[in-house]
PDB file of C-alpha atoms in Angstrom:
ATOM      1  CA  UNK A   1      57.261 -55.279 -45.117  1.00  0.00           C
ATOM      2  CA  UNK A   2      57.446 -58.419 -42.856  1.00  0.00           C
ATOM      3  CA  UNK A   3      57.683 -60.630 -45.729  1.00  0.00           C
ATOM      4  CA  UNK A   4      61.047 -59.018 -46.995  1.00  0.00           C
ATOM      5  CA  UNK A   5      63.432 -61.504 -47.505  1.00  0.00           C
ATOM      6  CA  UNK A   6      66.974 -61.917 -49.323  1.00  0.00           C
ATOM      7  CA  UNK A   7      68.798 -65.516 -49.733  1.00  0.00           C
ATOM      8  CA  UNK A   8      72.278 -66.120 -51.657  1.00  0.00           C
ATOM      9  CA  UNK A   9      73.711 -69.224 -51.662  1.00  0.00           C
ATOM     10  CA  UNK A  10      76.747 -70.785 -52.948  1.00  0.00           C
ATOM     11  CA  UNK A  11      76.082 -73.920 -55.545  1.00  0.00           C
ATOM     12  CA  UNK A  12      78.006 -76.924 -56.262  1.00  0.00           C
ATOM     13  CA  UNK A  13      80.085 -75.720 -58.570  1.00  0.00           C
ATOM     14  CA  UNK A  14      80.690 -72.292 -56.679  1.00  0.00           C
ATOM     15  CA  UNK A  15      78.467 -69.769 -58.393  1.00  0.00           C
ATOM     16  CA  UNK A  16      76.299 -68.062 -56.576  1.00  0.00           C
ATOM     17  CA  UNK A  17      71.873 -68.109 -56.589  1.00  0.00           C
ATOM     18  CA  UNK A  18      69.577 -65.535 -54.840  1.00  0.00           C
ATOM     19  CA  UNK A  19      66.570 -64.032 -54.912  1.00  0.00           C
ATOM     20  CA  UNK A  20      65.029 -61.279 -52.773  1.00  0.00           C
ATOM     21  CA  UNK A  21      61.903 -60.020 -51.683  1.00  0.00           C
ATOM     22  CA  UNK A  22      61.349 -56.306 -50.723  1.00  0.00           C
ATOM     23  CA  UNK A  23      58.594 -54.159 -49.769  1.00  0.00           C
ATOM     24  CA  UNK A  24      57.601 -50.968 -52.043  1.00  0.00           C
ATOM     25  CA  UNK A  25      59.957 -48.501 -50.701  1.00  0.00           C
ATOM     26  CA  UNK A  26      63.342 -50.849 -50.165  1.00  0.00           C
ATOM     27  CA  UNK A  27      63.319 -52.113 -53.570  1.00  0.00           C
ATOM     28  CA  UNK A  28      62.631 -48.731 -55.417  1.00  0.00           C
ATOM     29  CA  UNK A  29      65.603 -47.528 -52.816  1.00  0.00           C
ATOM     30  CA  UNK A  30      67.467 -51.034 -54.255  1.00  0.00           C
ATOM     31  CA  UNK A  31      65.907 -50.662 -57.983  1.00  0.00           C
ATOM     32  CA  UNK A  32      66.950 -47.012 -58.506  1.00  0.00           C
ATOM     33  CA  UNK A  33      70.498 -47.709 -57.570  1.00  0.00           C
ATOM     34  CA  UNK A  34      71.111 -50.565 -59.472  1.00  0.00           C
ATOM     35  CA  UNK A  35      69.703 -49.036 -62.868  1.00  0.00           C
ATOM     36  CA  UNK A  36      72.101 -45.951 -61.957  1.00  0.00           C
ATOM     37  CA  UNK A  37      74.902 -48.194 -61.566  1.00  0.00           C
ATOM     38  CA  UNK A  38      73.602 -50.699 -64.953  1.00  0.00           C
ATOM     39  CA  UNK A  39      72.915 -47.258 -66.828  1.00  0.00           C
ATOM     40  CA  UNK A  40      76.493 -46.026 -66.406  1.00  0.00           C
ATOM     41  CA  UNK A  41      78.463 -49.485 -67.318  1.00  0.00           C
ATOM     42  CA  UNK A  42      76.080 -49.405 -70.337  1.00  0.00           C
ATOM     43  CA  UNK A  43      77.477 -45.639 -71.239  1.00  0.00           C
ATOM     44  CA  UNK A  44      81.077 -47.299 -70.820  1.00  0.00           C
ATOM     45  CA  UNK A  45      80.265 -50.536 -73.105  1.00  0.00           C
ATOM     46  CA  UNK A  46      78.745 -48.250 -75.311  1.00  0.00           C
ATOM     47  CA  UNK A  47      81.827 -45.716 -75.584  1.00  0.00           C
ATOM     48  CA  UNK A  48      83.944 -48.443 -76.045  1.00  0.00           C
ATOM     49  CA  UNK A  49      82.641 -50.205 -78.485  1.00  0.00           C
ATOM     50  CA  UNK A  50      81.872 -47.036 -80.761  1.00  0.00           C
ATOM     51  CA  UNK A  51      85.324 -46.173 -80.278  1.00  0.00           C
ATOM     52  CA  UNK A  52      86.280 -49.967 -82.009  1.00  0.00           C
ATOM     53  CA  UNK A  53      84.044 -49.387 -84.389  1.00  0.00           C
ATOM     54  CA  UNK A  54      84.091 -46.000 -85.846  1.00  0.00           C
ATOM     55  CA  UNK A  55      79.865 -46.380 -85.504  1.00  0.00           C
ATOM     56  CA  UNK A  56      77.274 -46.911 -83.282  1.00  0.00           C
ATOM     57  CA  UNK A  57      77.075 -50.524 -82.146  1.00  0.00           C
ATOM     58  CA  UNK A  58      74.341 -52.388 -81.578  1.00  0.00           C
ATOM     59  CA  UNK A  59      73.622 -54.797 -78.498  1.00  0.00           C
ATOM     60  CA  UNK A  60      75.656 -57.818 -80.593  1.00  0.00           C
ATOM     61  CA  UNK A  61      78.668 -55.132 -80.625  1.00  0.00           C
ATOM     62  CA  UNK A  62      78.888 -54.943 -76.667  1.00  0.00           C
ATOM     63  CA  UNK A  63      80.991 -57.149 -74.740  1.00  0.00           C
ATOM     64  CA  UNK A  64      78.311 -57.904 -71.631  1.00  0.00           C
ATOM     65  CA  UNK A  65      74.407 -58.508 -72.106  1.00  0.00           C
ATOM     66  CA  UNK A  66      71.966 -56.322 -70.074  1.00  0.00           C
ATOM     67  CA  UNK A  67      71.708 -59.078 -67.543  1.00  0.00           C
ATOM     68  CA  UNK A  68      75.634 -59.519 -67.121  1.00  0.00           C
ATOM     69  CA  UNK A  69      75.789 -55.720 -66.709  1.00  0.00           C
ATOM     70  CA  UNK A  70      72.913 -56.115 -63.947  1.00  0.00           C
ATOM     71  CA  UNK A  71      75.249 -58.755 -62.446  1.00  0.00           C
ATOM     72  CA  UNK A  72      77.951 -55.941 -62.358  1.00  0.00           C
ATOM     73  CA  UNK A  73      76.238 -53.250 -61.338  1.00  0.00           C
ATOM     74  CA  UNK A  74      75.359 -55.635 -58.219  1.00  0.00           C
ATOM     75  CA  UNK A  75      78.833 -56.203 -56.958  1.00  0.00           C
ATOM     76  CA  UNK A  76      79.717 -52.774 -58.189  1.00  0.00           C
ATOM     77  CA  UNK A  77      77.046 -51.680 -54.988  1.00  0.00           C
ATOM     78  CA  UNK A  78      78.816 -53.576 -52.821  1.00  0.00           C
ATOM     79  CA  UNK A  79      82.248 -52.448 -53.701  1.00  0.00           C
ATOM     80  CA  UNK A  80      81.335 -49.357 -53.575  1.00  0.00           C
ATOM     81  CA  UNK A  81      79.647 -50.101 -50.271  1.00  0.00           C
ATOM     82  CA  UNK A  82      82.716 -51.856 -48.738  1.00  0.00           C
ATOM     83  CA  UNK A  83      84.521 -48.373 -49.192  1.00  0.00           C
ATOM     84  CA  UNK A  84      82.809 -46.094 -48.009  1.00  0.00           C
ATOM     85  CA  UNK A  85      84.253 -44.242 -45.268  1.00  0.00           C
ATOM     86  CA  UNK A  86      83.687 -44.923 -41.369  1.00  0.00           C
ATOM     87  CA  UNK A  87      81.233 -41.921 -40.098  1.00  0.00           C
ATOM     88  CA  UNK A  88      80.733 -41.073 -43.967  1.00  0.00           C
ATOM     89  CA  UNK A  89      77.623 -38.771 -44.670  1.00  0.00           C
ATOM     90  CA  UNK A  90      74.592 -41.737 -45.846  1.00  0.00           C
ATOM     91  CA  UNK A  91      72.601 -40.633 -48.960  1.00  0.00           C
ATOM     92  CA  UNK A  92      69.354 -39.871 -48.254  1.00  0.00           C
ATOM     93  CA  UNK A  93      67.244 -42.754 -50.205  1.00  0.00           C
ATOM     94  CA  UNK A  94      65.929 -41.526 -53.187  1.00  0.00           C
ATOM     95  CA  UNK A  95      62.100 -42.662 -54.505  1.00  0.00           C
ATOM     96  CA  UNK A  96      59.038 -40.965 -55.372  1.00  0.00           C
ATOM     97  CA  UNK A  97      55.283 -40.594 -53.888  1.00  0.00           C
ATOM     98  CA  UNK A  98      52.443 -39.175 -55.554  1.00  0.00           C
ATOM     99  CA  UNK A  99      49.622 -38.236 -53.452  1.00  0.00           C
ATOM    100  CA  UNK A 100      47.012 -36.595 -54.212  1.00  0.00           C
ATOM    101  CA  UNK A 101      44.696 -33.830 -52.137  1.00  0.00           C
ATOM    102  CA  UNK A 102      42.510 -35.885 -50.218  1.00  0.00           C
ATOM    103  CA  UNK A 103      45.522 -38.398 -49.166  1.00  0.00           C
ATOM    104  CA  UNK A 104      44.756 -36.746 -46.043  1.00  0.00           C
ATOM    105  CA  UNK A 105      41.691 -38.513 -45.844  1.00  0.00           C
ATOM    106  CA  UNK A 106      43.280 -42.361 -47.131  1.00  0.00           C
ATOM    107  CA  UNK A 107      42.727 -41.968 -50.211  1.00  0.00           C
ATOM    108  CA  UNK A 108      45.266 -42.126 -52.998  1.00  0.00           C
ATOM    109  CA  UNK A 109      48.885 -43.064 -52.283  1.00  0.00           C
ATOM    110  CA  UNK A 110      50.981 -44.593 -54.443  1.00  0.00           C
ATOM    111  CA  UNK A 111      54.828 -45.288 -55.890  1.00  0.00           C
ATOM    112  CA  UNK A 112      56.090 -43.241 -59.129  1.00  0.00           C
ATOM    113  CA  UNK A 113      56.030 -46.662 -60.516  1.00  0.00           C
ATOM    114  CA  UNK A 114      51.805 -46.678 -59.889  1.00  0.00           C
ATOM    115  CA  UNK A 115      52.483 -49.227 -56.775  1.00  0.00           C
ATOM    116  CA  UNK A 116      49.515 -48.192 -54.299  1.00  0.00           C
ATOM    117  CA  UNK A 117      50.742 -47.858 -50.792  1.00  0.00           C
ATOM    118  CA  UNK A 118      49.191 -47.099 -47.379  1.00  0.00           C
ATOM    119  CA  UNK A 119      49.866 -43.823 -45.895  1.00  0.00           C
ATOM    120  CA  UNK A 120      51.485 -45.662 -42.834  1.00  0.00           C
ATOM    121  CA  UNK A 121      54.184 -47.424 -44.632  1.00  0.00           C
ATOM    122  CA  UNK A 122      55.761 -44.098 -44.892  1.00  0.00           C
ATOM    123  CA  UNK A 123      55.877 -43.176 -41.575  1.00  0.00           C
ATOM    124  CA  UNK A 124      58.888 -45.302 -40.593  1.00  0.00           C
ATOM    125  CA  UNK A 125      61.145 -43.029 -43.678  1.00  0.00           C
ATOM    126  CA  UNK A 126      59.755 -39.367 -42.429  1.00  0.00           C
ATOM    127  CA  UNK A 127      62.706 -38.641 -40.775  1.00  0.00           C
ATOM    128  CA  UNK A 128      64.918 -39.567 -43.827  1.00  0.00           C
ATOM    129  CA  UNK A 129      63.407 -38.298 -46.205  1.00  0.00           C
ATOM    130  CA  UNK A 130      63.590 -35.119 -48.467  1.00  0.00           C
ATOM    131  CA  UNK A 131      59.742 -33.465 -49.094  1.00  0.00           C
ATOM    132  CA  UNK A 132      58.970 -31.432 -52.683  1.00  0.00           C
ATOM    133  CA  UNK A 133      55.753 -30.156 -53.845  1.00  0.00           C
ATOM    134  CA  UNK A 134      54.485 -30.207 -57.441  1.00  0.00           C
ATOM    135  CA  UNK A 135      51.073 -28.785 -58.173  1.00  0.00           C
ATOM    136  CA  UNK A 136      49.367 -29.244 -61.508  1.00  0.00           C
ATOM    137  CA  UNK A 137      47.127 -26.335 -62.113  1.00  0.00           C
ATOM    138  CA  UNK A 138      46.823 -22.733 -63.850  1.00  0.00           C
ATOM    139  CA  UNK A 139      47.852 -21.028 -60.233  1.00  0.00           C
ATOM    140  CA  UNK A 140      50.980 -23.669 -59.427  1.00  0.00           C
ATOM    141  CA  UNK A 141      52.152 -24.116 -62.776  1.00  0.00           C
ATOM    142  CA  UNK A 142      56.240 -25.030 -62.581  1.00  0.00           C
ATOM    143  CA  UNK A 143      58.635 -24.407 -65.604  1.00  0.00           C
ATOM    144  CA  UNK A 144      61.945 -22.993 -66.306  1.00  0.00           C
ATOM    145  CA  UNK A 145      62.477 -19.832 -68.588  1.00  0.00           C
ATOM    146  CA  UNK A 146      61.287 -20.281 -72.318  1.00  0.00           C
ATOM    147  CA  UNK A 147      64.530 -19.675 -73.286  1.00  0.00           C
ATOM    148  CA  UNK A 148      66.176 -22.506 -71.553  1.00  0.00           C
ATOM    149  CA  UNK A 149      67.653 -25.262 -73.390  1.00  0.00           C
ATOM    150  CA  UNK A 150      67.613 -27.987 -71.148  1.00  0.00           C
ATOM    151  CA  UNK A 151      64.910 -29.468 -68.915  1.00  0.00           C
ATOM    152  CA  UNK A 152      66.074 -29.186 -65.306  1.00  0.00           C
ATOM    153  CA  UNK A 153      65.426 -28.656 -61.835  1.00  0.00           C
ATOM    154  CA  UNK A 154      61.410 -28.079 -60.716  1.00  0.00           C
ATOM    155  CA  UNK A 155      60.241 -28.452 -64.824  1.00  0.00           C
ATOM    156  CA  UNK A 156      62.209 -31.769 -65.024  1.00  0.00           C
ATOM    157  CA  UNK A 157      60.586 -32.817 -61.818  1.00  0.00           C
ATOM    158  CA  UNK A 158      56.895 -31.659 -62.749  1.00  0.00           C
ATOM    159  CA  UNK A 159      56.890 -33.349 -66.290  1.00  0.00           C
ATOM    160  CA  UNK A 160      58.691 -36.779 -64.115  1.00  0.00           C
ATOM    161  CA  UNK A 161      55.648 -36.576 -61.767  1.00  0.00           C
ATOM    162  CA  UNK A 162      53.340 -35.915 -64.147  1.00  0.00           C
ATOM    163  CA  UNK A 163      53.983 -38.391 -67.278  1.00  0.00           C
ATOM    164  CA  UNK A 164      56.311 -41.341 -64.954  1.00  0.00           C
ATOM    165  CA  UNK A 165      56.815 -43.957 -67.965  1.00  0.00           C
ATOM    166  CA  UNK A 166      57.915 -43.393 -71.201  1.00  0.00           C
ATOM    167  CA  UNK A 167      55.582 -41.210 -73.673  1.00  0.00           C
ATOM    168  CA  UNK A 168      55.274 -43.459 -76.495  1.00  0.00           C
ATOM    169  CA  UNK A 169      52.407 -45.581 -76.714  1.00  0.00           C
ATOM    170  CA  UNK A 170      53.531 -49.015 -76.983  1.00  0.00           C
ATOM    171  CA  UNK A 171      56.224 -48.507 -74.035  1.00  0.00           C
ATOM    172  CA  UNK A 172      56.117 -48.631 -70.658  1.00  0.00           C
ATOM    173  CA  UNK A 173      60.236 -47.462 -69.992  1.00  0.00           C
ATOM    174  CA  UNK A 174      60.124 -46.369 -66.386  1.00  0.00           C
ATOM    175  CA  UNK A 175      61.020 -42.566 -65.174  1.00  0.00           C
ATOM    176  CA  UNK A 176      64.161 -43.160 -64.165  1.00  0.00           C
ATOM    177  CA  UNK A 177      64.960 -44.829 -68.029  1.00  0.00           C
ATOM    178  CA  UNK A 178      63.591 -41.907 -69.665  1.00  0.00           C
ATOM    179  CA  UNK A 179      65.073 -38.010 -70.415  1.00  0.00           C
ATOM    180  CA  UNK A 180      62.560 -35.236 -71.197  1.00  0.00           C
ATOM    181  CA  UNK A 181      61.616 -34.362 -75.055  1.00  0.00           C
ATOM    182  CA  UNK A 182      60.901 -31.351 -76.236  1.00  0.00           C
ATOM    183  CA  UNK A 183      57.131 -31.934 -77.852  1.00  0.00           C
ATOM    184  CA  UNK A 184      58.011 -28.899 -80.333  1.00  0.00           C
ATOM    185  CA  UNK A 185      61.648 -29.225 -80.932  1.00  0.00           C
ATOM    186  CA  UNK A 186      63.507 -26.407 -79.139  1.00  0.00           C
ATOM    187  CA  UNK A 187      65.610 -26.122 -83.004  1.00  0.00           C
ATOM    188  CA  UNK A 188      62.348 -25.313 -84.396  1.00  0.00           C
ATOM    189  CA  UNK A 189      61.206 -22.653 -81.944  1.00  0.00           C
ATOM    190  CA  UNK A 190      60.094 -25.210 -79.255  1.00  0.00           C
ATOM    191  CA  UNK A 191      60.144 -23.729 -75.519  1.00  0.00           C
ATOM    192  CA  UNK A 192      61.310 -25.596 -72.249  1.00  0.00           C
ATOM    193  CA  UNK A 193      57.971 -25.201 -70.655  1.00  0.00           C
ATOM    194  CA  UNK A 194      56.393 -27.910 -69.069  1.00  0.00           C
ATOM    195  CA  UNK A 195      53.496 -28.237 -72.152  1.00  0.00           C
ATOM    196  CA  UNK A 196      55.923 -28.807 -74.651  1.00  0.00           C
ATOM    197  CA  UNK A 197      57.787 -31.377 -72.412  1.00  0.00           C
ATOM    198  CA  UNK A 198      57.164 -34.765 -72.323  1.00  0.00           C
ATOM    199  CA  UNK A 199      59.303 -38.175 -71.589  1.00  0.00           C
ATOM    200  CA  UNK A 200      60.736 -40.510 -73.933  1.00  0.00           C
ATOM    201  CA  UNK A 201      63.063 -43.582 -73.038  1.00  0.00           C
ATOM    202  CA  UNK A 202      66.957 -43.590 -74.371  1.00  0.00           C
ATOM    203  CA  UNK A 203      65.661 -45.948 -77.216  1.00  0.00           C
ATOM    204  CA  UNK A 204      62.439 -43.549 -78.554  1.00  0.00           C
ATOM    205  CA  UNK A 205      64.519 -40.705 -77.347  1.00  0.00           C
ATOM    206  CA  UNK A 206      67.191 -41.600 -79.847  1.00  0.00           C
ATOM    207  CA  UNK A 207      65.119 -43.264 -82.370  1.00  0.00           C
ATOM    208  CA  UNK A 208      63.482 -39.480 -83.380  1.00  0.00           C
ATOM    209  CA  UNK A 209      66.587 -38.473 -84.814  1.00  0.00           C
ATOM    210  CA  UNK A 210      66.544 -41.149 -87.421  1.00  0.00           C
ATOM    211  CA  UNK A 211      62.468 -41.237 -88.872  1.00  0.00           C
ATOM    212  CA  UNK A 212      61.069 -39.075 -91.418  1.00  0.00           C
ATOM    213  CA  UNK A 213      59.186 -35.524 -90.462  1.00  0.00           C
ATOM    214  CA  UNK A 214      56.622 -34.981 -88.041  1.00  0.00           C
ATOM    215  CA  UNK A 215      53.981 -37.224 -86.882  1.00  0.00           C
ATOM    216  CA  UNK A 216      55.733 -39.919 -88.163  1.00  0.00           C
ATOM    217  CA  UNK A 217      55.973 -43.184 -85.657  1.00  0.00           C
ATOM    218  CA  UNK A 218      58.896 -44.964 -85.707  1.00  0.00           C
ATOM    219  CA  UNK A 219      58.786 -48.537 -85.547  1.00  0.00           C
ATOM    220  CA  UNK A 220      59.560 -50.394 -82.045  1.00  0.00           C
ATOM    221  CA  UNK A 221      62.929 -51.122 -80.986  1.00  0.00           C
ATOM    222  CA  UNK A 222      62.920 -55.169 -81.666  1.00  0.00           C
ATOM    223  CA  UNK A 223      64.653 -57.045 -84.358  1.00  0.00           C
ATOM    224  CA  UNK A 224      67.043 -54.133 -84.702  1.00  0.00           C
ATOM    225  CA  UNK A 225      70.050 -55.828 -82.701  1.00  0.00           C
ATOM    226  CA  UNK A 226      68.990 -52.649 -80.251  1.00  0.00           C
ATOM    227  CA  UNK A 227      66.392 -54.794 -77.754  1.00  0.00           C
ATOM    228  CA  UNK A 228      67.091 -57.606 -75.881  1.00  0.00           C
ATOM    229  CA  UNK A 229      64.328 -60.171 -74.004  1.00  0.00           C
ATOM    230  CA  UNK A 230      65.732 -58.375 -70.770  1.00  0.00           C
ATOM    231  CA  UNK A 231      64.919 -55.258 -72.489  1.00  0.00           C
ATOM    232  CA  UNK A 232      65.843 -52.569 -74.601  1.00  0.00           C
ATOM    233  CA  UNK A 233      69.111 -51.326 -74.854  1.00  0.00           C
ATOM    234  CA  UNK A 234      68.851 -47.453 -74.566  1.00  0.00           C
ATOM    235  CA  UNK A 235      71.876 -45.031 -76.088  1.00  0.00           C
ATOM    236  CA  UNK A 236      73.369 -42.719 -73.802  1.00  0.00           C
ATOM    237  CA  UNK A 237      71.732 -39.724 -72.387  1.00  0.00           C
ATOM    238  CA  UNK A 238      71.170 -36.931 -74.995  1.00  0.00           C
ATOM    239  CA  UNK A 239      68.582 -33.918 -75.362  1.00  0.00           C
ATOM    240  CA  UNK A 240      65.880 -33.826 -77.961  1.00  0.00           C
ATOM    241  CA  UNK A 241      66.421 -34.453 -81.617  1.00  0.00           C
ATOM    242  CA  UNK A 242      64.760 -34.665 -84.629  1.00  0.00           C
ATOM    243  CA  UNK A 243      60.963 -34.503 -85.249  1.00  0.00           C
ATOM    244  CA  UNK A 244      59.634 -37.812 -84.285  1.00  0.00           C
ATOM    245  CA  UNK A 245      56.617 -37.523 -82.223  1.00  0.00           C
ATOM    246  CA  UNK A 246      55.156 -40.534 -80.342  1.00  0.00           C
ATOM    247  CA  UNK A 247      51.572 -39.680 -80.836  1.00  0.00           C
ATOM    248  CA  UNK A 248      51.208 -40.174 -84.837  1.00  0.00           C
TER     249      UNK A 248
END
């Protein structure tokens, strides 16, 4: 944490160069912000440029890169910090810790995003934080009713804890760039339990709708128009479709 660190300079010609260095917890505070922010000016590019088109664009279709709508999201954080009311209630920072049993002992501790941390590096956000317990096992199983449609609440957060990247093998789409898949389409009698649950990013999400029956693969996202070198560019958020399953 000592070796945090943010500079941002003004150049010659008046842009503006940074870089920052944070410790674990501050930049998946900072990190899960700014892909909230990114995530819904994608949703807007995306709208608008279906809207032109009468069809879903691709990335060539959208009028900012992924990296320009970084950029935007950015000064969108600040904007929105600038106006934030005097005495205003602060969000309680948002990011995940998986421990395991003996934790207690120093054993396991580590970031959603499989970044080990010690124990004591929490201490300093106890009194901030928020505390939830999800326990894998026949007595502390967590799910919704069957009949649910939608993954939410404590099965959302179980299958989150439990899978944290994207289910596909071949991808590595964080948690918080992934919705949860029905593994046995709810259309075909699938339930919202937490077995038949699993995560998919946008892009794999969206790309079961359009490959043959099940236990097809589809291909990756690349060379498509639909990925990028900063990454893939994900559709907006939808539930479960199709019968695409990531395993083969």
């Amino acid at each position: 944490r000592c070796r945090r660190d943010v500079t941002l300079v003004a150049s010659l010609d008046g842009m503006w160069l940074g870089q920052m260095t944070l410790d674990p917890m501050s930049g998946s505070v900072v990190a899960g912000e700014l892909s909230r922010l990114e995530q819904q000016l994608f949703e807007a590019d995306w709208a608008a440029a279906r809207e032109r088109l009468g069809r879903d664009p691709l990335s060539a279709d959208l009028h900012r890169t992924v990296s320009q709508r970084r950029a935007d999201a950015l000064v969108e954080m600040a904007t929105r910090s600038r106006c934030a009311p005097a005495g205003g209630r602060r969000p309680r920072p948002l990011f995940t810790v998986l421990v395991d049993w003996p934790t207690v002992a120093g054993r396991v501790c580590e970031l959603a995003s499989g970044q080990v941390v010690a124990p004591g590096s929490l201490v300093r956000w106890v009194t901030e934080a928020d505390f939830e317990r999800v326990v894998f096992g026949p007595e502390g199983r967590i799910e919704v009713g069957r009949t649910a449609r939608l993954f939410t609440g404590a099965s959302r957060r179980a299958i989150e804890a439990r899978d944290r990247i994207c289910a596909h093998p071949f991808c590595d789409e964080p948690v918080e760039r992934c919705e949860v898949d029905h593994i046995e389409p709810y259309g075909a009698g699938g339930v919202t339990t937490v077995d038949n649950g699993r995560l998919l990013c946008r892009d794999h999400h969206r790309l079961r709708s359009r490959v043959g029956g099940p236990g097809s693969r589809p291909p990756l996202p690349t060379g498509d128009g639909r990925a990028s070198p900063d990454g893939p560019e994900p559709g907006p958020a939808t539930d479960d479709v199709g019968d695409w399953s990531p395993d083969g």
